[in-house]
XYZ file of C-alpha atoms in Angstrom:
626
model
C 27.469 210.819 48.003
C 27.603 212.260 51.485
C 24.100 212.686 52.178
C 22.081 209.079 51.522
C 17.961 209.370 51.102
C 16.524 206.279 52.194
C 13.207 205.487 52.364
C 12.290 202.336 54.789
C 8.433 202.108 54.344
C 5.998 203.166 51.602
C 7.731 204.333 48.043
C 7.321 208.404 48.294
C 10.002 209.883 45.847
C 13.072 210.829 47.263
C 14.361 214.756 48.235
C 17.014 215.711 45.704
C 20.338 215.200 47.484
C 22.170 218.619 48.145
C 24.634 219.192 46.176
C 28.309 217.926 46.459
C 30.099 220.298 44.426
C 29.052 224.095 43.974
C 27.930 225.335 41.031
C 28.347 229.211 40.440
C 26.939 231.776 43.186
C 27.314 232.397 46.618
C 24.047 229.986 47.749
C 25.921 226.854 46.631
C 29.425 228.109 48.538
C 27.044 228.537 51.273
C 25.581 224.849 50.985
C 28.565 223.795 51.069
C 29.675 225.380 54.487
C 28.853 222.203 56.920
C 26.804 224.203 59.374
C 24.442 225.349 56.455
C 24.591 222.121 54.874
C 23.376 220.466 57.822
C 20.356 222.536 58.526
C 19.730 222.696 55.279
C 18.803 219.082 55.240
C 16.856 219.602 58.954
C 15.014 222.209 56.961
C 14.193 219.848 54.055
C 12.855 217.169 55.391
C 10.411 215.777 57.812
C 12.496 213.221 59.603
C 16.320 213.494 59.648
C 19.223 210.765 61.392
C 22.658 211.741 61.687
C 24.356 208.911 62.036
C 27.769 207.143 61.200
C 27.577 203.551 59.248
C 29.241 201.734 62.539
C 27.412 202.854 65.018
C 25.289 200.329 66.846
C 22.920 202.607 68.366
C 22.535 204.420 65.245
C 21.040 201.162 64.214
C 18.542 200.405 66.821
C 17.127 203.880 65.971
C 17.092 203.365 62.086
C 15.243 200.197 62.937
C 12.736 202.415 64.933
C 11.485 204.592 62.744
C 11.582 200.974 59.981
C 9.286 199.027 62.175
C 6.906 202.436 62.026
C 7.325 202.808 58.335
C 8.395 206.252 58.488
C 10.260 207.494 55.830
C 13.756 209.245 56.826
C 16.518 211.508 55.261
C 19.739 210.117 56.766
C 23.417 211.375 56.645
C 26.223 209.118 57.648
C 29.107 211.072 59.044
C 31.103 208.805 58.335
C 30.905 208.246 55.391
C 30.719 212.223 54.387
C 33.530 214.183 52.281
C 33.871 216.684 54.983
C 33.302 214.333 58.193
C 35.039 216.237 60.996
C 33.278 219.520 59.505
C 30.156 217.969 59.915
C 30.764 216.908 63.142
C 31.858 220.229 64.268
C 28.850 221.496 62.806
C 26.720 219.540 64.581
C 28.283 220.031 68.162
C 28.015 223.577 67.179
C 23.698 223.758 66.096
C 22.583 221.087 68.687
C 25.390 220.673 71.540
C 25.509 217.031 70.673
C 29.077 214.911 70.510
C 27.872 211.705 69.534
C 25.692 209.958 67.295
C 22.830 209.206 66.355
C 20.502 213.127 66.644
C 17.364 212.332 65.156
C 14.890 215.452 64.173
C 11.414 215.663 63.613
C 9.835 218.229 61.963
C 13.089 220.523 62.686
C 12.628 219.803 66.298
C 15.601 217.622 67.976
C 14.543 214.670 69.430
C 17.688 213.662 70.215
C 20.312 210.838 71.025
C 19.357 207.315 71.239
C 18.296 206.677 74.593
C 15.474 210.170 74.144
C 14.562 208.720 71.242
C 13.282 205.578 72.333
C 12.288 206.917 75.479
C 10.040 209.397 73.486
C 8.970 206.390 71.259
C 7.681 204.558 74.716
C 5.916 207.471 76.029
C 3.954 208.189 72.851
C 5.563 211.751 72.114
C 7.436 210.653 69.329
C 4.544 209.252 67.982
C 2.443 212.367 67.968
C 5.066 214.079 66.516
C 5.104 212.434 63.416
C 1.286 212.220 63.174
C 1.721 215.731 62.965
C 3.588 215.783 60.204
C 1.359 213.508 58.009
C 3.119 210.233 58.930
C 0.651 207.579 56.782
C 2.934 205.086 58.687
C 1.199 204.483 61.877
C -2.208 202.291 62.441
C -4.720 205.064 63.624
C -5.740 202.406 65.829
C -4.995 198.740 66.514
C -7.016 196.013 66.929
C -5.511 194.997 69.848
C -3.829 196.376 72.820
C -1.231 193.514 73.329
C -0.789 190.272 71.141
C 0.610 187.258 72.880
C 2.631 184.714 70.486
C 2.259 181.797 72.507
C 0.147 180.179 75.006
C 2.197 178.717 76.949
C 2.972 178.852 81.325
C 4.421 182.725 80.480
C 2.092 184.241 77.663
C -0.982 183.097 79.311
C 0.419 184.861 83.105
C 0.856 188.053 81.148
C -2.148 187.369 79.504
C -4.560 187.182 82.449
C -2.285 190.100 84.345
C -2.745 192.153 80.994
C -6.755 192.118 81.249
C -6.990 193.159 84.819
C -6.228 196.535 83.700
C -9.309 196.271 81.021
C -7.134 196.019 77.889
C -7.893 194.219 74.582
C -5.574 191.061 74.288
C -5.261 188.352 71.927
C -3.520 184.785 72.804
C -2.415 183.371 69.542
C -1.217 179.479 70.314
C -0.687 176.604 67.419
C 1.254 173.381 68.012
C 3.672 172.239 65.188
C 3.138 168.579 65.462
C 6.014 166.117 66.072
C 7.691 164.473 63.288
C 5.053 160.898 64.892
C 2.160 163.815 64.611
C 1.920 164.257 68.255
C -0.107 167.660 69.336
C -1.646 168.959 72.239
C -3.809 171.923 73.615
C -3.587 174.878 75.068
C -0.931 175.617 78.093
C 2.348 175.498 76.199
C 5.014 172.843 77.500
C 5.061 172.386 80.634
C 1.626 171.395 81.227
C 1.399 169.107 78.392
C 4.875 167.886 77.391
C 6.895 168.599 80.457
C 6.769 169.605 84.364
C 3.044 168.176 84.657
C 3.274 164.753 82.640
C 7.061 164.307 84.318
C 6.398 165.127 87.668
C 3.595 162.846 87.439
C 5.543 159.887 85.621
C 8.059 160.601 88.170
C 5.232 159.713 91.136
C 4.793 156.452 89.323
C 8.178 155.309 89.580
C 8.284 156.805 93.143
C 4.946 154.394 94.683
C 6.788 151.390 92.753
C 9.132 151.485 95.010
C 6.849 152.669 98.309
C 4.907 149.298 97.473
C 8.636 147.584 97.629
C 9.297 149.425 101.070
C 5.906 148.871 102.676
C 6.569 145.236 103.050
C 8.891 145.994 105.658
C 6.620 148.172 107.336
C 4.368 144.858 107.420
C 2.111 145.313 104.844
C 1.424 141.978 103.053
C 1.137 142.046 99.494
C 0.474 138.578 97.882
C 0.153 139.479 94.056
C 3.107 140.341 91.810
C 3.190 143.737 91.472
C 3.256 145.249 87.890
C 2.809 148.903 86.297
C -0.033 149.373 83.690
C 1.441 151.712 80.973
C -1.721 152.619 78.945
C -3.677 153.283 82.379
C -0.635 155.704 83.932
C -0.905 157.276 80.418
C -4.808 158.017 80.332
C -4.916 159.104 83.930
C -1.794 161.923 82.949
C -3.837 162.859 79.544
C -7.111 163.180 81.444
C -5.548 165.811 83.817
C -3.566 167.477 81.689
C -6.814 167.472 79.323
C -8.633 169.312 82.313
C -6.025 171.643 82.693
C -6.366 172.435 78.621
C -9.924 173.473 79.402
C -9.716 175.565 82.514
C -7.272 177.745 81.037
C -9.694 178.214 77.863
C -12.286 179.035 80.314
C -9.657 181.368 82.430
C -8.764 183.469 79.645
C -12.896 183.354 78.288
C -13.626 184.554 81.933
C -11.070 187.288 81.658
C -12.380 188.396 78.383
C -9.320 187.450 76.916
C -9.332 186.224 73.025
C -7.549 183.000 72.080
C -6.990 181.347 68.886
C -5.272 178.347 68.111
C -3.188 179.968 65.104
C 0.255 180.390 63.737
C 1.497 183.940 64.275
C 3.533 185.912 62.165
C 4.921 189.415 61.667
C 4.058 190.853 58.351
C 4.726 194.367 58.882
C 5.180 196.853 61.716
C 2.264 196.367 64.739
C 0.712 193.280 62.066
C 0.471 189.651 62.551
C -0.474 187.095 60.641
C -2.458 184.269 61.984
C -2.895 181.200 60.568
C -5.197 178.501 61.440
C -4.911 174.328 60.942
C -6.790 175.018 58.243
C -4.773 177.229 56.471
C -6.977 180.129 56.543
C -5.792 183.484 57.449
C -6.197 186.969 59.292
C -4.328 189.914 59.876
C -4.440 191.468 63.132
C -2.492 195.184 64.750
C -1.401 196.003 68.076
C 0.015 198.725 70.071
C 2.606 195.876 71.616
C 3.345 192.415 71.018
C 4.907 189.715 73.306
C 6.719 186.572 71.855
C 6.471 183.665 74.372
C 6.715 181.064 71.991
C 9.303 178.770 74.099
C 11.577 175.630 72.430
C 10.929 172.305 71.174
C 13.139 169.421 71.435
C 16.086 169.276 68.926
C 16.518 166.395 66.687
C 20.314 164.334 65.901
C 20.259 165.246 62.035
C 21.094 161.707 61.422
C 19.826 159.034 59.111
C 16.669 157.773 60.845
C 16.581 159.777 63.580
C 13.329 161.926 62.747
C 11.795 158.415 61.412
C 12.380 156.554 64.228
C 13.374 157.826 67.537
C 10.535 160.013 69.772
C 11.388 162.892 71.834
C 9.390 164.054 75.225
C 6.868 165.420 72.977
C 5.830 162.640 72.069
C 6.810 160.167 75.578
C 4.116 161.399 77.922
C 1.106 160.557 75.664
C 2.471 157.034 73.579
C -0.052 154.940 73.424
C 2.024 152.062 73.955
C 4.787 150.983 76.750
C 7.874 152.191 74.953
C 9.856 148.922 76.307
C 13.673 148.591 76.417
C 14.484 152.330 75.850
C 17.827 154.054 74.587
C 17.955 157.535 76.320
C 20.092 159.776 74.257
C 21.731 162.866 76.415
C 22.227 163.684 79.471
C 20.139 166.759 80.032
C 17.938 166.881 83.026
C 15.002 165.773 80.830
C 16.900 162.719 80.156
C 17.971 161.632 83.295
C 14.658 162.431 84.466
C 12.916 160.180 81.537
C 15.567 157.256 81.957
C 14.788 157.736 85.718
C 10.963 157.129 85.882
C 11.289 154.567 82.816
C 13.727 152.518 84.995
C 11.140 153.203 88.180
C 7.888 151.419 86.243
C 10.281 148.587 85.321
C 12.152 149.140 81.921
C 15.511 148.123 80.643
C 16.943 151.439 80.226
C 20.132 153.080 78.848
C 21.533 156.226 78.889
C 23.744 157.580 76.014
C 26.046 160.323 77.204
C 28.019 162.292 74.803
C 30.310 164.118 77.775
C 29.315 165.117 80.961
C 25.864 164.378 82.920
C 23.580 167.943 83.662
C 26.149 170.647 82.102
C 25.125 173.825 84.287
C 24.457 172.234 86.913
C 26.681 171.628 90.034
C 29.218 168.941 88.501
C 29.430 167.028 92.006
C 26.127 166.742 92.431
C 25.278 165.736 89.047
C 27.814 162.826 89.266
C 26.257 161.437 92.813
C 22.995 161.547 90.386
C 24.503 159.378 88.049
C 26.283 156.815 90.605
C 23.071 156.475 92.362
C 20.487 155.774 88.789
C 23.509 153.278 87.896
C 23.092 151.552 91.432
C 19.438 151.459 90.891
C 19.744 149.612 87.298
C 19.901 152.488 84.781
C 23.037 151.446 82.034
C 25.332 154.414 80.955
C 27.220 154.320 77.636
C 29.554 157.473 77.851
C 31.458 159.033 75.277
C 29.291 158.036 72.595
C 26.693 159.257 70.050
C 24.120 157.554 67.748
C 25.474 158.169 64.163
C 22.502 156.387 62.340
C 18.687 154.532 63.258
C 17.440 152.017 61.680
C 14.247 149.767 61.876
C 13.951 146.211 62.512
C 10.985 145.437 62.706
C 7.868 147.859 62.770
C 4.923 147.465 65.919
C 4.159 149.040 68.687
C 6.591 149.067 70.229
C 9.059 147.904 67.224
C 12.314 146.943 67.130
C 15.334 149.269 66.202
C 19.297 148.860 65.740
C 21.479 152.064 66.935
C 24.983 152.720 65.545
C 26.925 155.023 67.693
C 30.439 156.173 66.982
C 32.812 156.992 70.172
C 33.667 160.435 70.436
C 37.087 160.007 71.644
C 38.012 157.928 68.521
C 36.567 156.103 65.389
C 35.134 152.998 67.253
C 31.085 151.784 66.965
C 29.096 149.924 68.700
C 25.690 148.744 67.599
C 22.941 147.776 69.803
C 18.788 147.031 70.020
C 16.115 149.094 71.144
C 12.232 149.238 71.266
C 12.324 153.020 71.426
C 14.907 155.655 71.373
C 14.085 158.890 73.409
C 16.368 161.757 71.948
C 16.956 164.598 74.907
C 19.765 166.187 73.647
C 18.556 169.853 73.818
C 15.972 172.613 72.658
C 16.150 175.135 70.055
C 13.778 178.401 69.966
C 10.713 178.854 68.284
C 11.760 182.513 67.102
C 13.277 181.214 63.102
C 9.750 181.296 61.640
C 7.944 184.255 63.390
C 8.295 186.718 60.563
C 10.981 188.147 63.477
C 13.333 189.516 60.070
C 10.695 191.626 59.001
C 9.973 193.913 62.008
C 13.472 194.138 62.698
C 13.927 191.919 65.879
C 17.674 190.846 66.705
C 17.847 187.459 67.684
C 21.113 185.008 67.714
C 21.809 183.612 64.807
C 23.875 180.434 66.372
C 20.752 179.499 68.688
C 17.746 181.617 67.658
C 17.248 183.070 71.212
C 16.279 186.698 71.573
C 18.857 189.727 73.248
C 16.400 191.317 75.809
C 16.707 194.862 77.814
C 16.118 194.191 81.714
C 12.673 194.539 81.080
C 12.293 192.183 78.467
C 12.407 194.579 75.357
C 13.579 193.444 72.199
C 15.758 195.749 70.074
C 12.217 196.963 68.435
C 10.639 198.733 71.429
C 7.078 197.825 70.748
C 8.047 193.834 70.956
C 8.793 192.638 74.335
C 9.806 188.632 75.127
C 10.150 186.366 78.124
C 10.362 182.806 78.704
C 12.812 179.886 77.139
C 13.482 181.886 74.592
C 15.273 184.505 75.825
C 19.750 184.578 75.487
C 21.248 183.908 79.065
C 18.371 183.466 81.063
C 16.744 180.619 82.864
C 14.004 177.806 81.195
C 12.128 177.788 83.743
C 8.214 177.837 83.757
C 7.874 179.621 87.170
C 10.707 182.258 85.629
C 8.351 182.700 82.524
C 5.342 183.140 84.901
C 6.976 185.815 86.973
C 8.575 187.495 83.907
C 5.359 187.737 82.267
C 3.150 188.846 85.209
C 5.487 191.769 85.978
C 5.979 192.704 82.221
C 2.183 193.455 82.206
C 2.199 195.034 85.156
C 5.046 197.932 83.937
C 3.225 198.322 80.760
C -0.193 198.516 82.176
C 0.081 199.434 85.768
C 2.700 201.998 86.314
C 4.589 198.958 88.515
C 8.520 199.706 87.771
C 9.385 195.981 89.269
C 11.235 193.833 87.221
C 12.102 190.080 87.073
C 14.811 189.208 89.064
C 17.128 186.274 87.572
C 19.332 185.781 90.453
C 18.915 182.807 92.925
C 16.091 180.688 91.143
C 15.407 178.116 92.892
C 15.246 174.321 90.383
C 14.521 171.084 91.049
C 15.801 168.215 88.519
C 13.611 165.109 89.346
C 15.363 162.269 88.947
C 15.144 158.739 91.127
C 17.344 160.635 94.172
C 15.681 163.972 93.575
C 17.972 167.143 93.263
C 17.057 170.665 93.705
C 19.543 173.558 93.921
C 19.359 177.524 94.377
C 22.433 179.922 93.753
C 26.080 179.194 92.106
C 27.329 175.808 91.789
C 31.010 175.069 93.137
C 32.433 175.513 89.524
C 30.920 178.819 89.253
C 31.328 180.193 92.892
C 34.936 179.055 92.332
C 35.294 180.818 89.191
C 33.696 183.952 90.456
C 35.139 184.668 94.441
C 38.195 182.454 93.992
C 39.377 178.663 95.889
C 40.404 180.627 98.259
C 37.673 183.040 99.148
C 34.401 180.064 99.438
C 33.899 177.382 102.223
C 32.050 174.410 101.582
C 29.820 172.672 104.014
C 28.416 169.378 103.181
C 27.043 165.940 104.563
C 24.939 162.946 103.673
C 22.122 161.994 105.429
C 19.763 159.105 105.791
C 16.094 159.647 105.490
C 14.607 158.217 108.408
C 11.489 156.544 106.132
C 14.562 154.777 104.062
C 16.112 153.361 107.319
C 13.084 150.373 107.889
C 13.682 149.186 104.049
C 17.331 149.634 104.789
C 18.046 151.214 101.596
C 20.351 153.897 99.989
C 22.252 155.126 102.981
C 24.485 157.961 102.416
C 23.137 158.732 98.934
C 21.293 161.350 99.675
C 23.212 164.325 99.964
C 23.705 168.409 101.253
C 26.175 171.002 100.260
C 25.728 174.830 100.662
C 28.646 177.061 99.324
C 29.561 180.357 101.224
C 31.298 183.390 100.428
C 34.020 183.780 102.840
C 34.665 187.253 102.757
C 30.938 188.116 102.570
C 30.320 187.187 106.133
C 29.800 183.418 105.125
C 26.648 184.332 103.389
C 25.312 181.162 101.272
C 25.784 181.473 97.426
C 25.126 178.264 96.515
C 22.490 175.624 98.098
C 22.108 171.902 96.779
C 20.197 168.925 98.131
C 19.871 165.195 96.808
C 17.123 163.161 98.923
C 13.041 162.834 98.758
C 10.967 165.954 98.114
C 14.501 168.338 97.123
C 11.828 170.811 95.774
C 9.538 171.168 98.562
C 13.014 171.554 100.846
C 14.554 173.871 98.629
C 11.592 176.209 97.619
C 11.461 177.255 101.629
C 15.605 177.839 101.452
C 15.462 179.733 98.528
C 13.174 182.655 100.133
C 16.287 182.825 102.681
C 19.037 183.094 100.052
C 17.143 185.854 98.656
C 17.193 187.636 102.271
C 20.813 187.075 102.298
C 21.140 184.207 104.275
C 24.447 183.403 106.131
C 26.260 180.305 107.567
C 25.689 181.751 111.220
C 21.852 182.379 110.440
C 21.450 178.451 109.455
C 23.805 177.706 112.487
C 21.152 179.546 114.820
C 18.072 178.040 113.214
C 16.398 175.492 114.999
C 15.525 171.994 112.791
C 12.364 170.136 112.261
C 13.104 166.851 113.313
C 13.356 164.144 111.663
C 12.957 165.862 108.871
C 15.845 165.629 105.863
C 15.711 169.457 105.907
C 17.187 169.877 109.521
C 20.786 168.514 108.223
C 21.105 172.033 107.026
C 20.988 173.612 110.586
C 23.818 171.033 111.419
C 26.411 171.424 108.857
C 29.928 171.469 110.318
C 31.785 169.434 108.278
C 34.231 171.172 105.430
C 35.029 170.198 102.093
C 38.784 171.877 102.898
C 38.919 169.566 105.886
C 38.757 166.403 104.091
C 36.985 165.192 106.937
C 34.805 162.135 107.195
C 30.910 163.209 105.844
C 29.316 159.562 106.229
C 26.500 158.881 108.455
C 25.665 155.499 110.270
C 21.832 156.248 111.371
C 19.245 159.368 111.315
């Protein structure tokens, strides 16, 4: 048939299809003219789409008026005996050329973009109330529901209720495959930045106490590192930290539950709590912020056996001679402060070390951990775990298979740490039923430049967003500024470009802007300069350690009047160095402003101010003193 009734919400009985064929008399030869066919179906029926089967757009609005429940009449063009009549016709009654023209209650609403736009300012809404829509909530329970209470959904959170509206946090751990759980704050403040940084410290006083005894101090016993006391002092903070953001959102009049959120219909979650009980909840708008977890092999053993940084920063037991599998940051950042407190510790690297980041740089992290005692095994990956012998920690046997060839090698382990990636926490959100586009390959979410999903009344931010950066202060910002546009009348948005990042490993590395590979791939060889040089902290130069290790690079755009695209530092405190460039990359900063700038000295930072030295040139980059 040319003309499809389809009904996307409650079952209300179909209009009678107009007729294909006539039957005798002049009103069926006049049904049959496409002009009168066509507003003969505007006329008959509350809510009409014109649309053609291909049409992407067409979609996103069909999907619209599905997540409302509201019933629609819709003709595909397309798919119409008498397509280009139609399509005349319609140029001819509403001056439209394209696809999809929605109507309500014979009025035109339009194309896609008035649709939604009518949909966001509330007029479409109305509208259909008008006509008796049973569709829509008369009223929600909620302004905004947050899925996930993590660094991002609690910032939009606590921006949300400055503007006095009703918000719920909704927040429930999955625990690890070992059982391990944690409170309220999302990742970073209980599996990740917090716990690592912190680790990280550890590693970085071990070797202070080494140092100080050539500034004189005199320490007579051996020194060791206290696992289960490192561990409680982390939990105890980050348990602190679990409380004062209860007590932030209580303050803020904000309601938080620790349950399971999923969509069961349009504007309704359910939540479930740990003890399976359940409640439905509506809102006007809903944000998912429900970030990634840490991916697992899909090998024999490998769920059984091996931990991931879930479950590293709370063990309650030194893990012992480690296997670190990948060679994301948060590996080299585990195998890093693991090797710091005093642990035997490989690295297993299926290709290359940090993929994303600056290649170069990631290397000189890689030379210098191996330097400092840290093992890599490249080229290979575990293809099964097995347990020796159970205890705390145990003992295990890893078989990995090259991946150049069919060779294996075996080897023991107390504890394997698997870092090989995260996958989003978007597959069990109910997501399907409201309509929400996400990618099937890696479950992230498409998002408008202000965080809309394809359904206009869910917006996300954070991890799990497709090709944008997982990055807690990125989710903060995101969040913070969505709330403000929806509640403020703020039109800023998050800007993506030139996030600053700092990857703490031993030889700290923090970076803002393109790496070579990419500044090369997007101005051309030809058209960047690179200025680089090492340096020699001046605290390193009593203990005599690590000279030209620690290393700066900034990449300018040539025909951009040098202005710096890409800025990377190895040494102590990268972040704190790199935090204060990155506010001058996002003013536009050139090589003749840094030129002109007056260092701090001795500082590490000031080698910046200094740079002379080209990549292009060849010429020599090594220093002899500070």
């Amino acid at each position: 048939p040319s003309l499809l009734p389809l009904l996307l919400a409650k079952v209300h009985p179909p209009s009678p299809p107009l007729p294909e064929r006539p039957a005798t008399g002049s009103t069926s030869a006049r049904v049959l003219d496409p002009r009168a066919r066509l507003r003969a179906c505007i006329d008959s029926h509350p809510v009409v789409i014109l649309s053609k089967s291909t049409c992407e757009r067409c979609a996103e609005v069909k999907k619209l008026f599905k997540s409302m429940c509201v019933p629609y009449f819709l003709l595909e063009l397309d798919q119409a005996e008498d397509a280009r009549g139609l399509e005349r016709a319609l140029s001819e009654l509403t001056s439209e050329t394209d696809v999809p023209v929605v109507f309500v209650k014979r009025r035109k609403i339009g194309g896609h973009g008035p649709t939604l736009k009518a949909y966001q300012e509330g007029r479409l809404q109305k509208l259909l109330e008008m006509n008796g829509s049973e569709g829509l909530p008369e009223s929600y329970d909620y302004d905004l529901i947050i899925v996930g209470g993590g660094s991002g959904g609690l910032a939009a959170a606590k921006e949300a209720a400055k503007y006095d509206k009703k918000i719920l946090v909704l927040d429930f751990v999955t625990p690890t495959p070992h059982g391990t759980r944690w409170g309220l704050g999302g990742t970073c403040v209980n599996v990740g930045c917090i716990p690592k940084k912190l680790m990280h410290q550890a590693a970085l006083l071990g070797q202070a106490v080494q140092d100080s005894r050539n500034y004189g101090w005199k320490i007579e016993e051996t020194v060791k590192h206290d696992w289960d006391k490192m561990t409680e002092a982390v939990q105890n903070y980050i348990g602190s930290l679990n409380w004062g953001y209860r007590v932030a959102l209580r303050e803020r009049k904000v309601t938080y539950e620790n349950a399971y959120g999923q969509f069961v219909g349009p504007h309704r979650i359910k939540a479930t709590n740990n003890k399976g009980k359940e409640k439905i909840y509506t809102a006007e708008k809903f944000l998912i912020a429900t970030g990634e977890r840490p991916r697992y092999l899909g090998i024999p053993g490998d769920k059984e056996f091996c931990i991931s940084s879930d479950d590293l920063f709370s063990l309650p037991y030194c893990p012992g001679k480690t296997l670190v599998v990948g060679a994301s940051y948060v590996a080299l950042e585990c195998a890093g402060f693991l090797a710091g407190i005093g642990l035997d510790v490989t690295v297993m690297v299926r290709s290359i070390l940090l993929r994303g980041f600056d290649q170069d740089m990631a290397n000189k992290i890689g030379e210098h951990m191996e330097e400092h005692g840290v093992k890599f095994i490249k080229q290979f990956i575990p293809i099964k775990v097995e347990q020796i012998e159970a205890g705390t920690p145990g003992r295990l046997r890893v078989v990995a298979q090259s991946t150049s060839g069919g060779e294996t090698i075996e080897g023991e382990y107390n504890t394997v740490l698997l870092a090989i990636g995260r996958d989003a926490c978007t597959r069990k959100l109910g997501l399907e039923t409201v309509g929400v586009k996400i990618n099937d390959k890696t479950g992230k979410i498409p998002v408008t430049d202000e965080e809309q999903t394809n359904v206009p009344y869910i917006y996300a931010i954070g991890d799990i967003l497709e090709g944008k950066l997982e990055l807690t202060p990125v989710a903060i910002q995101a969040g913070r500024l969505l709330a403000q546009r929806l509640y403020a009348g703020s039109n800023i948005k998050c800007d993506y470009e030139n996030v600053p990042t700092t990857v703490f490993t031993p030889l700290e590395y923090g970076a803002c802007g393109l790496s070579e590979e990419k500044a090369v791939e997007k101005f051309g060889e030809e058209n960047i300069e690179v200025y680089h040089s090492y340096f020699w902290p001046l605290e390193w130069t009593i203990p005599s350690r690590d000279n030209n290790k620690c290393y700066a690079k900034i990449i300018c755009n040539i025909k951009d009047n040098e202005r710096v695209v890409g800025f990377h530092v190895l040494g102590p405190n990268a972040g704190e160095v790199t935090q204060g460039f990155a506010a001058a990359l996002k003013c536009g900063l050139t090589k003749m402003q840094l030129d002109s700038t007056i260092g701090i000295h001795p500082v590490c930072a000031e080698v910046f101010t200094t740079l002379s030295v080209t990549k292009r040139s060849g010429g020599s980059i090594l220093q002899a003193g500070c």
